[in-house]
Amino acid sequence: SQQGEEDPQALSIQEGENATMNCSYKTSINNLQWYRQNSGRGLVHLILIRSNEREKHSGRLRVTLDTSKKSSSLLITASRAADTASYFCATDEDSNYQLIWGAGTKLIIKP
Amino acid sequence: EAQVTQNPRYLITVTGKKLTVTCSQNMNHEYMSWYRQDPGLGLRQIYYSMNVEVTDKGDVPEGYKVSRKEKRNFPLILESPSPNQTSLYFCASSLGVGTTEAFFGQGTRLTVV
């Protein structure tokens, strides 16, 4: 299964700034999810947005979904050093049996 | 506590020596899968299982075997490991595919020399 695309591949910002990362996919989806991975550790689920939703919030996270552009964005507001991690999107496009994963965005928060 | 437990966390082995990485979940999830993660290649699915006794190949199944005799366990077997299987491995489980969150194990860092 082909990977979705995420950009940027890497992002370095100052603590306190907002971080935005994007995910694009190829075909229709039912759901899109975002996950965080601290270096070498297991992925942790952040948020799931359904195809009939346009925006979802969870604490400092804001996810948008634009099905017409086949893209989603993850915004982390007021970033902290602990937000340093890689962020992945995953969709159920084209399949009832597999998640399709993006390549990930590596986020570095500078103190 | 809901969790996926993988063992071992780290393993160094020699080419050709059979090994098993165990995976167990305590959430009664039907769907389980194995991934490998390599620098620059992201997450690639090795095998998945929709339920007990039902397993299917993912994107990179060559050199691996799995079994699903019980709902909670989904071991990954490398019958004859080779250096190109050196990687970081993750087991994951979920109620369904994409409809609910997936829970990941902490990972197994395997080195084959």
Tab-separated table of C-alpha atoms in Angstrom, chain B:
chain	number	residue	atom	x	y	z
B	1	GLU	CA	-4.366	-0.497	32.011
B	2	ALA	CA	-4.981	-0.966	28.290
B	3	GLN	CA	-1.750	-1.975	26.650
B	4	VAL	CA	0.105	-3.886	23.993
B	5	THR	CA	3.141	-5.714	25.339
B	6	GLN	CA	6.027	-6.712	23.127
B	7	ASN	CA	9.024	-8.766	24.132
B	8	PRO	CA	11.912	-8.534	23.966
B	9	ARG	CA	12.618	-4.787	23.689
B	10	TYR	CA	16.092	-5.374	22.314
B	11	LEU	CA	17.532	-8.411	20.591
B	12	ILE	CA	20.846	-9.127	18.911
B	13	THR	CA	21.022	-12.419	17.075
B	14	VAL	CA	23.029	-14.186	14.411
B	15	THR	CA	22.011	-14.947	10.859
B	16	GLY	CA	19.871	-18.045	10.586
B	17	LYS	CA	18.947	-18.469	14.240
B	18	LYS	CA	15.192	-18.692	14.553
B	19	LEU	CA	13.555	-16.166	16.827
B	20	THR	CA	10.116	-15.132	18.011
B	21	VAL	CA	8.956	-11.701	19.084
B	22	THR	CA	5.884	-11.925	21.260
B	23	CYS	CA	2.961	-9.514	21.270
B	24	SER	CA	0.023	-9.536	23.644
B	25	GLN	CA	-2.912	-7.138	24.080
B	26	ASN	CA	-5.408	-6.939	26.940
B	27	MET	CA	-8.191	-5.013	25.196
B	28	ASN	CA	-9.999	-7.849	23.427
B	29	HIS	CA	-9.160	-6.276	20.091
B	30	GLU	CA	-9.883	-8.249	16.969
B	31	TYR	CA	-7.368	-6.555	14.670
B	32	MET	CA	-3.639	-6.939	15.230
B	33	SER	CA	-0.692	-6.149	13.015
B	34	TRP	CA	3.077	-6.074	12.812
B	35	TYR	CA	5.121	-3.240	11.340
B	36	ARG	CA	8.751	-2.603	10.736
B	37	GLN	CA	10.195	0.876	10.775
B	38	ASP	CA	13.373	1.768	8.951
B	39	PRO	CA	14.982	5.201	8.502
B	40	GLY	CA	13.567	6.951	5.457
B	41	LEU	CA	11.023	4.190	4.776
B	42	GLY	CA	8.440	4.920	7.445
B	43	LEU	CA	6.111	2.250	8.806
B	44	ARG	CA	5.641	-0.816	6.635
B	45	GLN	CA	3.142	-3.481	7.502
B	46	ILE	CA	4.433	-7.052	7.641
B	47	TYR	CA	1.343	-9.093	8.529
B	48	TYR	CA	-2.063	-8.440	9.982
B	49	SER	CA	-4.845	-10.469	11.534
B	50	MET	CA	-8.537	-9.668	11.454
B	51	ASN	CA	-9.377	-12.271	14.085
B	52	VAL	CA	-8.345	-15.614	15.558
B	53	GLU	CA	-6.950	-17.977	12.930
B	54	VAL	CA	-7.194	-15.253	10.255
B	55	THR	CA	-3.894	-13.771	9.106
B	56	ASP	CA	-2.874	-11.973	5.931
B	57	LYS	CA	0.237	-10.586	4.310
B	58	GLY	CA	0.982	-6.913	4.509
B	59	ASP	CA	3.416	-5.036	2.307
B	60	VAL	CA	6.676	-6.737	3.342
B	61	PRO	CA	5.889	-10.314	4.503
B	62	GLU	CA	8.939	-12.098	3.053
B	63	GLY	CA	11.019	-13.806	5.725
B	64	TYR	CA	8.345	-13.565	8.415
B	65	LYS	CA	5.602	-15.763	9.807
B	66	VAL	CA	2.799	-15.068	12.261
B	67	SER	CA	0.115	-16.989	14.042
B	68	ARG	CA	-3.112	-16.021	15.823
B	69	LYS	CA	-4.215	-18.974	17.929
B	70	GLU	CA	-5.686	-16.770	20.649
B	71	LYS	CA	-7.245	-13.354	20.398
B	72	ARG	CA	-4.746	-11.672	22.698
B	73	ASN	CA	-1.488	-12.983	21.201
B	74	PHE	CA	0.104	-12.365	17.821
B	75	PRO	CA	3.730	-13.552	17.728
B	76	LEU	CA	6.116	-12.648	14.913
B	77	ILE	CA	8.444	-15.442	13.859
B	78	LEU	CA	11.671	-15.100	11.905
B	79	GLU	CA	12.568	-18.618	10.839
B	80	SER	CA	15.983	-17.726	9.430
B	81	PRO	CA	16.829	-14.099	10.169
B	82	SER	CA	19.086	-12.186	7.827
B	83	PRO	CA	20.886	-8.851	8.282
B	84	ASN	CA	18.302	-7.049	6.116
B	85	GLN	CA	15.747	-7.800	8.817
B	86	THR	CA	17.618	-5.565	11.230
B	87	SER	CA	14.949	-3.039	12.102
B	88	LEU	CA	12.607	-1.597	14.714
B	89	TYR	CA	9.454	-3.695	14.983
B	90	PHE	CA	6.055	-2.677	16.323
B	91	CYS	CA	2.975	-4.661	17.150
B	92	ALA	CA	-0.362	-2.845	17.152
B	93	SER	CA	-3.961	-3.696	17.951
B	94	SER	CA	-7.330	-2.038	17.458
B	95	LEU	CA	-11.022	-2.828	17.451
B	96	GLY	CA	-11.229	-2.223	13.734
B	97	VAL	CA	-9.154	-0.818	10.900
B	98	GLY	CA	-9.125	2.951	10.847
B	99	THR	CA	-12.381	3.349	12.739
B	100	THR	CA	-10.798	3.500	16.170
B	101	GLU	CA	-7.368	4.261	17.516
B	102	ALA	CA	-4.593	1.730	17.233
B	103	PHE	CA	-2.535	0.887	20.315
B	104	PHE	CA	1.142	0.224	19.751
B	105	GLY	CA	3.662	-1.789	21.689
B	106	GLN	CA	6.912	-0.162	22.793
B	107	GLY	CA	8.855	-1.717	19.967
B	108	THR	CA	11.523	-4.365	19.515
B	109	ARG	CA	14.884	-3.271	18.192
B	110	LEU	CA	16.304	-6.269	16.354
B	111	THR	CA	19.877	-6.538	15.117
B	112	VAL	CA	20.874	-9.508	12.975
B	113	VAL	CA	24.623	-9.948	12.552
